Amino acid sequence: QNQKVSRVSKLSRMSKIVTLARLTQADLLATAAKSSTPQLVTIPVSHFCEFGRWCLNATATSYTEHQFAPGAHILPTLALRVGGNERHLSPSSFVSRVQREGSSKSGKAARPRPTSVPALVMPDGRVLTDSWAIAEEVFISGTPASACDPALKKLLDEDLAVLTRQLAYAHILKPNNYDVWSNMCQSTQGPIYSLLWYLGMGKKLTNTMVATFASDDPAAVQACSERLRDTFCSLEKWIPVQSRTKDSGQYIGGEVPSLADYALASLAAPVLFPPRYCAGKFAVYFDTLLERETDLNELTDNFRNTAVGKHAMLMMRDTGDFLVHAVGIGA
């Protein structure tokens, strides 16, 4: 009975938040239609957002980006995904709570979240609900550049992306790195966000993320690191031999970078810390983190020296100019 009451209470609270989002946030569907320009919603530091944004830039697709810091993205994404007559939920790239080592509780099944990013609102009224949909939209179907083996996509989306994110958060969310995390979040938002951050939102957001990713559980972090090494090994068979042995060479898609190359490089980035990741916007925070965390620095070097790491770093080096978005930034 108590669980039923609690569930009803949560649903009621969510309904109120969605109503608030609908009333206070910009109508991006109308904006896209009126401007004839796709509208991209992101958390700039997100590796999934980097994947979608990089593909848009690489294909010279015009768009306006609406960047939000963690937490500030909630109302805009709710308004877009569940605030209208149609729901726009992603069928992939889920975020689920990491099960703590030794816990008898089974982790909740991964499910679509109405606050996930990125999303791209098209002028014709369609909403591309995640980075994969964005990439598949902009790369011409049937061409080498659009190719991504289903097994590779599954490995990138369900293993690599999940594990690199978890391991990166395990370090940046440490109490002694709170200043780095705090400054990085605030760097993408205005003074109202900073005020709310210092009034308690920052601590609450951080505690929620620590709980979600089990960042304070050494055994869970170690298990993540080991699984990630196995994932890098599993991915190696897709890396062209030329890319493994030379400074430049063939890509997964052939002579030019493909959707798969952009996906791999973006989704591996949280443990590689490429200087040009997110056009270098967060490099100062990543550099500070690597200076402080000697074990993370060593781990990063080890991942960079794998075939997968080398290929991802070369992608960032050779096609990094596409990481700079020159069209326009929205709210």
mmCIF file of C-alpha atoms in Angstrom:
data_model
loop_
_atom_site.group_PDB
_atom_site.id
_atom_site.type_symbol
_atom_site.label_atom_id
_atom_site.label_comp_id
_atom_site.label_asym_id
_atom_site.label_seq_id
_atom_site.Cartn_x
_atom_site.Cartn_y
_atom_site.Cartn_z
ATOM 1 C CA GLN A 1 0.000 0.000 0.000
ATOM 2 C CA ASN A 2 2.814 2.402 0.919
ATOM 3 C CA GLN A 3 4.592 1.642 -2.359
ATOM 4 C CA LYS A 4 1.398 2.381 -4.283
ATOM 5 C CA VAL A 5 0.972 5.726 -2.492
ATOM 6 C CA SER A 6 4.604 6.586 -3.135
ATOM 7 C CA ARG A 7 4.251 5.775 -6.829
ATOM 8 C CA VAL A 8 1.104 7.912 -7.132
ATOM 9 C CA SER A 9 2.922 10.750 -5.357
ATOM 10 C CA LYS A 10 5.873 10.530 -7.758
ATOM 11 C CA LEU A 11 3.579 10.515 -10.789
ATOM 12 C CA SER A 12 1.732 13.568 -9.476
ATOM 13 C CA ARG A 13 4.992 15.403 -8.841
ATOM 14 C CA MET A 14 6.281 14.526 -12.315
ATOM 15 C CA SER A 15 3.026 15.723 -13.877
ATOM 16 C CA LYS A 16 3.476 19.099 -12.186
ATOM 17 C CA ILE A 17 7.081 19.362 -13.359
ATOM 18 C CA VAL A 18 6.072 18.548 -16.940
ATOM 19 C CA THR A 19 3.359 21.218 -16.768
ATOM 20 C CA LEU A 20 5.943 23.720 -15.501
ATOM 21 C CA ALA A 21 8.266 22.746 -18.352
ATOM 22 C CA ARG A 22 5.522 23.187 -20.923
ATOM 23 C CA LEU A 23 4.633 26.647 -19.603
ATOM 24 C CA THR A 24 8.162 28.022 -19.169
ATOM 25 C CA GLN A 25 10.305 26.541 -21.936
ATOM 26 C CA ALA A 26 10.723 27.547 -25.560
ATOM 27 C CA ASP A 27 8.729 25.623 -28.144
ATOM 28 C CA LEU A 28 11.570 24.188 -30.202
ATOM 29 C CA LEU A 29 9.191 22.553 -32.675
ATOM 30 C CA ALA A 30 7.818 25.994 -33.527
ATOM 31 C CA THR A 31 11.300 27.510 -33.558
ATOM 32 C CA ALA A 32 12.605 24.880 -35.975
ATOM 33 C CA ALA A 33 9.628 25.322 -38.302
ATOM 34 C CA LYS A 34 9.759 29.130 -38.257
ATOM 35 C CA SER A 35 13.534 29.355 -38.763
ATOM 36 C CA SER A 36 13.786 26.359 -41.143
ATOM 37 C CA THR A 37 16.801 25.341 -39.051
ATOM 38 C CA PRO A 38 17.181 22.195 -36.933
ATOM 39 C CA GLN A 39 17.389 22.838 -33.180
ATOM 40 C CA LEU A 40 19.889 20.743 -31.212
ATOM 41 C CA VAL A 41 19.490 20.255 -27.444
ATOM 42 C CA THR A 42 22.677 19.245 -25.611
ATOM 43 C CA ILE A 43 24.669 19.017 -22.438
ATOM 44 C CA PRO A 44 27.935 20.164 -24.067
ATOM 45 C CA VAL A 45 30.291 17.823 -22.197
ATOM 46 C CA SER A 46 28.211 14.698 -22.934
ATOM 47 C CA HIS A 47 29.945 12.156 -25.168
ATOM 48 C CA PHE A 48 26.635 11.234 -26.814
ATOM 49 C CA CYS A 49 26.056 14.925 -27.563
ATOM 50 C CA GLU A 50 29.569 15.163 -28.969
ATOM 51 C CA PHE A 51 28.794 12.244 -31.282
ATOM 52 C CA GLY A 52 25.635 13.859 -32.647
ATOM 53 C CA ARG A 53 27.155 17.333 -32.931
ATOM 54 C CA TRP A 54 30.304 16.023 -34.636
ATOM 55 C CA CYS A 55 28.238 14.197 -37.266
ATOM 56 C CA LEU A 56 26.212 17.349 -37.967
ATOM 57 C CA ASN A 57 29.353 19.406 -38.404
ATOM 58 C CA ALA A 58 31.121 16.766 -40.506
ATOM 59 C CA THR A 59 28.216 16.738 -42.960
ATOM 60 C CA ALA A 60 27.917 20.555 -42.998
ATOM 61 C CA THR A 61 24.400 20.381 -41.601
ATOM 62 C CA SER A 62 23.185 23.754 -40.326
ATOM 63 C CA TYR A 63 21.626 23.842 -36.865
ATOM 64 C CA THR A 64 21.238 25.974 -33.769
ATOM 65 C CA GLU A 65 22.516 24.442 -30.558
ATOM 66 C CA HIS A 66 20.812 24.961 -27.198
ATOM 67 C CA GLN A 67 23.399 24.122 -24.557
ATOM 68 C CA PHE A 68 22.424 23.317 -20.978
ATOM 69 C CA ALA A 69 24.478 22.405 -17.940
ATOM 70 C CA PRO A 70 23.580 19.223 -16.030
ATOM 71 C CA GLY A 71 20.336 19.855 -14.173
ATOM 72 C CA ALA A 72 19.466 22.903 -16.275
ATOM 73 C CA HIS A 73 18.562 20.537 -19.112
ATOM 74 C CA ILE A 74 15.639 18.950 -17.258
ATOM 75 C CA LEU A 75 12.837 21.394 -18.037
ATOM 76 C CA PRO A 76 13.810 21.943 -21.706
ATOM 77 C CA THR A 77 14.028 18.216 -22.412
ATOM 78 C CA LEU A 78 10.775 17.434 -20.585
ATOM 79 C CA ALA A 79 9.004 20.136 -22.574
ATOM 80 C CA LEU A 80 10.312 18.692 -25.826
ATOM 81 C CA ARG A 81 10.013 14.964 -25.156
ATOM 82 C CA VAL A 82 6.815 14.625 -23.117
ATOM 83 C CA GLY A 83 5.313 18.111 -22.920
ATOM 84 C CA GLY A 84 3.301 17.944 -26.142
ATOM 85 C CA ASN A 85 0.748 15.681 -27.749
ATOM 86 C CA GLU A 86 3.439 13.248 -28.929
ATOM 87 C CA ARG A 87 6.173 11.581 -26.873
ATOM 88 C CA HIS A 88 9.710 11.713 -28.258
ATOM 89 C CA LEU A 89 11.719 9.130 -26.304
ATOM 90 C CA SER A 90 14.994 7.577 -27.364
ATOM 91 C CA PRO A 91 15.051 3.834 -28.158
ATOM 92 C CA SER A 92 18.762 3.619 -27.242
ATOM 93 C CA SER A 93 21.576 5.236 -25.241
ATOM 94 C CA PHE A 94 19.840 4.603 -21.909
ATOM 95 C CA VAL A 95 21.073 5.687 -18.504
ATOM 96 C CA SER A 96 20.461 3.150 -15.738
ATOM 97 C CA ARG A 97 21.570 2.955 -12.111
ATOM 98 C CA VAL A 98 24.805 1.032 -11.667
ATOM 99 C CA GLN A 99 24.439 -1.923 -9.334
ATOM 100 C CA ARG A 100 26.824 -1.722 -6.408
ATOM 101 C CA GLU A 101 29.169 -4.644 -5.920
ATOM 102 C CA GLY A 102 27.788 -7.132 -3.424
ATOM 103 C CA SER A 103 24.313 -5.612 -3.478
ATOM 104 C CA SER A 104 21.466 -8.114 -3.316
ATOM 105 C CA LYS A 105 19.187 -5.693 -5.145
ATOM 106 C CA SER A 106 18.983 -6.155 -8.887
ATOM 107 C CA GLY A 107 19.542 -3.014 -10.915
ATOM 108 C CA LYS A 108 16.541 -1.386 -12.515
ATOM 109 C CA ALA A 109 16.064 -2.237 -16.156
ATOM 110 C CA ALA A 110 17.337 0.431 -18.540
ATOM 111 C CA ARG A 111 14.494 2.491 -19.920
ATOM 112 C CA PRO A 112 13.985 5.622 -22.009
ATOM 113 C CA ARG A 113 14.347 8.822 -20.035
ATOM 114 C CA PRO A 114 12.406 11.981 -20.888
ATOM 115 C CA THR A 115 15.420 14.096 -19.919
ATOM 116 C CA SER A 116 18.056 12.446 -22.119
ATOM 117 C CA VAL A 117 20.208 14.392 -24.581
ATOM 118 C CA PRO A 118 20.878 15.036 -27.383
ATOM 119 C CA ALA A 119 17.717 15.600 -29.395
ATOM 120 C CA LEU A 120 17.438 17.333 -32.759
ATOM 121 C CA VAL A 121 14.189 19.053 -33.717
ATOM 122 C CA MET A 122 13.729 19.172 -37.490
ATOM 123 C CA PRO A 123 11.877 21.918 -39.401
ATOM 124 C CA ASP A 124 9.421 19.330 -40.749
ATOM 125 C CA GLY A 125 8.264 18.482 -37.215
ATOM 126 C CA ARG A 126 10.271 15.313 -36.677
ATOM 127 C CA VAL A 127 12.328 14.887 -33.520
ATOM 128 C CA LEU A 128 15.517 12.834 -33.791
ATOM 129 C CA THR A 129 15.625 11.428 -30.297
ATOM 130 C CA ASP A 130 19.285 10.505 -29.839
ATOM 131 C CA SER A 131 22.760 10.749 -31.372
ATOM 132 C CA TRP A 132 22.331 7.575 -33.428
ATOM 133 C CA ALA A 133 19.189 8.942 -35.058
ATOM 134 C CA ILE A 134 21.014 12.199 -35.776
ATOM 135 C CA ALA A 135 23.987 10.400 -37.327
ATOM 136 C CA GLU A 136 21.790 8.129 -39.431
ATOM 137 C CA GLU A 137 19.835 11.154 -40.658
ATOM 138 C CA VAL A 138 22.810 13.192 -41.884
ATOM 139 C CA PHE A 139 24.947 10.458 -43.439
ATOM 140 C CA ILE A 140 23.507 9.393 -46.793
ATOM 141 C CA SER A 141 22.052 5.902 -46.446
ATOM 142 C CA GLY A 142 23.831 3.215 -48.434
ATOM 143 C CA THR A 143 27.157 5.050 -48.647
ATOM 144 C CA PRO A 144 30.362 3.818 -46.936
ATOM 145 C CA ALA A 145 30.199 6.796 -44.586
ATOM 146 C CA SER A 146 26.820 5.672 -43.237
ATOM 147 C CA ALA A 147 27.958 2.140 -42.452
ATOM 148 C CA CYS A 148 27.952 0.763 -38.910
ATOM 149 C CA ASP A 149 27.723 -2.959 -38.311
ATOM 150 C CA PRO A 150 24.775 -3.711 -35.955
ATOM 151 C CA ALA A 151 27.055 -5.723 -33.668
ATOM 152 C CA LEU A 152 29.504 -2.813 -33.510
ATOM 153 C CA LYS A 153 26.703 -0.340 -32.809
ATOM 154 C CA LYS A 154 25.446 -2.504 -29.942
ATOM 155 C CA LEU A 155 28.944 -2.741 -28.453
ATOM 156 C CA LEU A 156 29.488 1.013 -28.746
ATOM 157 C CA ASP A 157 26.095 1.986 -27.367
ATOM 158 C CA GLU A 158 25.569 -0.584 -24.624
ATOM 159 C CA ASP A 159 29.128 -1.201 -23.436
ATOM 160 C CA LEU A 160 31.712 1.384 -24.480
ATOM 161 C CA ALA A 161 29.571 4.491 -23.923
ATOM 162 C CA VAL A 162 28.151 3.230 -20.633
ATOM 163 C CA LEU A 163 31.500 2.198 -19.169
ATOM 164 C CA THR A 164 33.533 5.235 -20.247
ATOM 165 C CA ARG A 165 30.911 7.511 -18.703
ATOM 166 C CA GLN A 166 30.836 5.543 -15.451
ATOM 167 C CA LEU A 167 34.627 5.491 -15.117
ATOM 168 C CA ALA A 168 35.000 9.205 -15.884
ATOM 169 C CA TYR A 169 32.373 10.090 -13.275
ATOM 170 C CA ALA A 170 34.088 7.838 -10.735
ATOM 171 C CA HIS A 171 37.003 10.271 -10.783
ATOM 172 C CA ILE A 172 35.448 13.656 -11.433
ATOM 173 C CA LEU A 173 32.765 13.134 -8.750
ATOM 174 C CA LYS A 174 35.282 12.430 -5.997
ATOM 175 C CA PRO A 175 34.890 14.896 -3.109
ATOM 176 C CA ASN A 176 38.404 16.279 -3.654
ATOM 177 C CA ASN A 177 37.515 17.094 -7.270
ATOM 178 C CA TYR A 178 34.272 18.885 -6.473
ATOM 179 C CA ASP A 179 35.761 22.245 -7.474
ATOM 180 C CA VAL A 180 36.626 20.906 -10.939
ATOM 181 C CA TRP A 181 33.167 19.405 -11.389
ATOM 182 C CA SER A 182 31.475 22.539 -10.051
ATOM 183 C CA ASN A 183 33.431 24.936 -12.271
ATOM 184 C CA MET A 184 32.938 22.761 -15.342
ATOM 185 C CA CYS A 185 29.167 22.647 -14.878
ATOM 186 C CA GLN A 186 28.898 26.368 -14.243
ATOM 187 C CA SER A 187 31.042 27.224 -17.261
ATOM 188 C CA THR A 188 28.156 26.404 -19.605
ATOM 189 C CA GLN A 189 25.392 28.310 -17.818
ATOM 190 C CA GLY A 190 24.645 31.794 -16.497
ATOM 191 C CA PRO A 191 24.615 33.458 -13.051
ATOM 192 C CA ILE A 192 21.161 32.134 -12.029
ATOM 193 C CA TYR A 193 22.408 28.568 -12.430
ATOM 194 C CA SER A 194 25.514 29.409 -10.378
ATOM 195 C CA LEU A 195 23.362 30.903 -7.621
ATOM 196 C CA LEU A 196 21.143 27.813 -7.523
ATOM 197 C CA TRP A 197 24.242 25.632 -7.551
ATOM 198 C CA TYR A 198 25.609 27.292 -4.412
ATOM 199 C CA LEU A 199 22.190 27.291 -2.732
ATOM 200 C CA GLY A 200 22.221 23.501 -2.750
ATOM 201 C CA MET A 201 21.373 22.325 -6.252
ATOM 202 C CA GLY A 202 25.015 21.448 -6.924
ATOM 203 C CA LYS A 203 25.335 19.121 -3.948
ATOM 204 C CA LYS A 204 21.964 17.514 -4.627
ATOM 205 C CA LEU A 205 22.805 16.926 -8.307
ATOM 206 C CA THR A 206 26.224 15.537 -7.408
ATOM 207 C CA ASN A 207 24.817 13.157 -4.780
ATOM 208 C CA THR A 208 22.226 11.908 -7.274
ATOM 209 C CA MET A 209 24.899 11.222 -9.880
ATOM 210 C CA VAL A 210 27.160 9.492 -7.360
ATOM 211 C CA ALA A 211 24.261 7.220 -6.430
ATOM 212 C CA THR A 212 23.363 6.576 -10.084
ATOM 213 C CA PHE A 213 26.884 5.667 -11.192
ATOM 214 C CA ALA A 214 28.115 4.119 -7.888
ATOM 215 C CA SER A 215 31.074 6.485 -8.079
ATOM 216 C CA ASP A 216 31.864 6.037 -4.386
ATOM 217 C CA ASP A 217 32.002 2.236 -4.598
ATOM 218 C CA PRO A 218 35.636 1.141 -5.203
ATOM 219 C CA ALA A 219 34.576 -2.396 -6.139
ATOM 220 C CA ALA A 220 32.069 -1.130 -8.714
ATOM 221 C CA VAL A 221 34.678 1.241 -10.165
ATOM 222 C CA GLN A 222 37.230 -1.583 -10.412
ATOM 223 C CA ALA A 223 34.698 -3.850 -12.100
ATOM 224 C CA CYS A 224 33.893 -1.044 -14.557
ATOM 225 C CA SER A 225 37.578 -0.573 -15.381
ATOM 226 C CA GLU A 226 38.044 -4.286 -16.037
ATOM 227 C CA ARG A 227 34.936 -4.499 -18.231
ATOM 228 C CA LEU A 228 36.100 -1.462 -20.168
ATOM 229 C CA ARG A 229 39.468 -3.082 -20.918
ATOM 230 C CA ASP A 230 37.599 -6.127 -22.222
ATOM 231 C CA THR A 231 35.397 -3.856 -24.349
ATOM 232 C CA PHE A 232 38.426 -2.134 -25.881
ATOM 233 C CA CYS A 233 39.783 -5.588 -26.767
ATOM 234 C CA SER A 234 36.447 -6.613 -28.305
ATOM 235 C CA LEU A 235 36.399 -3.440 -30.415
ATOM 236 C CA GLU A 236 39.907 -3.983 -31.765
ATOM 237 C CA LYS A 237 38.775 -6.294 -34.566
ATOM 238 C CA TRP A 238 36.936 -3.380 -36.202
ATOM 239 C CA ILE A 239 39.999 -1.127 -36.272
ATOM 240 C CA PRO A 240 41.723 -1.177 -39.705
ATOM 241 C CA VAL A 241 45.276 -2.524 -39.654
ATOM 242 C CA GLN A 242 46.554 0.673 -41.297
ATOM 243 C CA SER A 243 45.200 2.742 -38.422
ATOM 244 C CA ARG A 244 46.945 0.517 -35.879
ATOM 245 C CA THR A 245 50.403 0.827 -37.382
ATOM 246 C CA LYS A 246 50.629 4.331 -38.892
ATOM 247 C CA ASP A 247 49.886 7.906 -37.835
ATOM 248 C CA SER A 248 47.042 7.931 -40.326
ATOM 249 C CA GLY A 249 45.336 5.336 -42.450
ATOM 250 C CA GLN A 250 42.060 3.782 -43.344
ATOM 251 C CA TYR A 251 38.976 4.311 -41.269
ATOM 252 C CA ILE A 252 36.349 1.789 -40.214
ATOM 253 C CA GLY A 253 34.246 2.931 -43.165
ATOM 254 C CA GLY A 254 37.109 2.864 -45.679
ATOM 255 C CA GLU A 255 39.118 5.791 -46.994
ATOM 256 C CA VAL A 256 36.948 8.423 -45.279
ATOM 257 C CA PRO A 257 35.578 8.575 -41.739
ATOM 258 C CA SER A 258 32.236 6.857 -41.292
ATOM 259 C CA LEU A 259 29.424 7.075 -38.776
ATOM 260 C CA ALA A 260 31.137 4.238 -36.912
ATOM 261 C CA ASP A 261 34.413 6.192 -36.653
ATOM 262 C CA TYR A 262 32.686 9.256 -35.225
ATOM 263 C CA ALA A 263 30.750 7.091 -32.778
ATOM 264 C CA LEU A 264 33.807 5.213 -31.542
ATOM 265 C CA ALA A 265 35.941 8.330 -31.111
ATOM 266 C CA SER A 266 33.204 10.250 -29.301
ATOM 267 C CA LEU A 267 32.063 7.466 -27.012
ATOM 268 C CA ALA A 268 35.620 6.474 -26.045
ATOM 269 C CA ALA A 269 36.591 10.087 -25.296
ATOM 270 C CA PRO A 270 35.648 10.173 -21.569
ATOM 271 C CA VAL A 271 38.629 7.941 -20.740
ATOM 272 C CA LEU A 272 40.986 9.319 -23.405
ATOM 273 C CA PHE A 273 40.556 13.043 -22.706
ATOM 274 C CA PRO A 274 41.507 14.176 -26.235
ATOM 275 C CA PRO A 275 42.598 17.857 -26.224
ATOM 276 C CA ARG A 276 40.105 18.661 -28.984
ATOM 277 C CA TYR A 277 37.135 16.958 -27.352
ATOM 278 C CA CYS A 278 34.210 19.424 -27.374
ATOM 279 C CA ALA A 279 36.476 21.778 -29.343
ATOM 280 C CA GLY A 280 38.753 22.026 -26.308
ATOM 281 C CA LYS A 281 36.087 23.784 -24.229
ATOM 282 C CA PHE A 282 36.680 21.613 -21.168
ATOM 283 C CA ALA A 283 40.396 20.897 -21.630
ATOM 284 C CA VAL A 284 41.451 23.005 -18.643
ATOM 285 C CA TYR A 285 39.204 20.955 -16.329
ATOM 286 C CA PHE A 286 40.339 17.634 -17.767
ATOM 287 C CA ASP A 287 43.999 18.661 -17.491
ATOM 288 C CA THR A 288 43.509 19.570 -13.832
ATOM 289 C CA LEU A 289 41.842 16.224 -13.210
ATOM 290 C CA LEU A 290 44.678 14.288 -14.857
ATOM 291 C CA GLU A 291 47.280 16.243 -12.857
ATOM 292 C CA ARG A 292 45.563 15.446 -9.579
ATOM 293 C CA GLU A 293 44.580 11.840 -10.259
ATOM 294 C CA THR A 294 47.793 9.938 -10.973
ATOM 295 C CA ASP A 295 45.913 6.637 -11.239
ATOM 296 C CA LEU A 296 43.541 8.187 -13.792
ATOM 297 C CA ASN A 297 46.494 9.607 -15.702
ATOM 298 C CA GLU A 298 48.053 6.143 -15.896
ATOM 299 C CA LEU A 299 44.742 4.577 -16.867
ATOM 300 C CA THR A 300 44.241 7.178 -19.617
ATOM 301 C CA ASP A 301 47.711 6.509 -21.028
ATOM 302 C CA ASN A 302 46.981 2.777 -21.097
ATOM 303 C CA PHE A 303 43.707 3.285 -22.975
ATOM 304 C CA ARG A 304 45.321 5.755 -25.391
ATOM 305 C CA ASN A 305 47.980 3.179 -26.258
ATOM 306 C CA THR A 306 45.471 0.543 -27.328
ATOM 307 C CA ALA A 307 44.475 0.135 -30.983
ATOM 308 C CA VAL A 308 41.060 1.587 -30.189
ATOM 309 C CA GLY A 309 42.542 4.499 -28.263
ATOM 310 C CA LYS A 310 45.005 5.328 -31.023
ATOM 311 C CA HIS A 311 42.259 5.231 -33.639
ATOM 312 C CA ALA A 312 40.010 7.507 -31.578
ATOM 313 C CA MET A 313 42.822 9.993 -30.925
ATOM 314 C CA LEU A 314 43.682 10.046 -34.643
ATOM 315 C CA MET A 315 40.057 10.741 -35.457
ATOM 316 C CA MET A 316 40.081 13.710 -33.102
ATOM 317 C CA ARG A 317 43.337 14.931 -34.604
ATOM 318 C CA ASP A 318 42.496 14.432 -38.275
ATOM 319 C CA THR A 319 38.862 15.534 -38.253
ATOM 320 C CA GLY A 320 38.877 17.716 -35.159
ATOM 321 C CA ASP A 321 38.096 20.841 -37.151
ATOM 322 C CA PHE A 322 34.556 19.488 -37.420
ATOM 323 C CA LEU A 323 34.264 19.696 -33.629
ATOM 324 C CA VAL A 324 34.040 23.492 -33.882
ATOM 325 C CA HIS A 325 30.457 24.547 -34.492
ATOM 326 C CA ALA A 326 30.316 27.734 -36.556
ATOM 327 C CA VAL A 327 26.574 28.057 -37.134
ATOM 328 C CA GLY A 328 25.183 29.519 -33.950
ATOM 329 C CA ILE A 329 24.484 28.871 -30.305
ATOM 330 C CA GLY A 330 21.027 29.270 -28.876
ATOM 331 C CA ALA A 331 19.928 29.573 -25.267
#
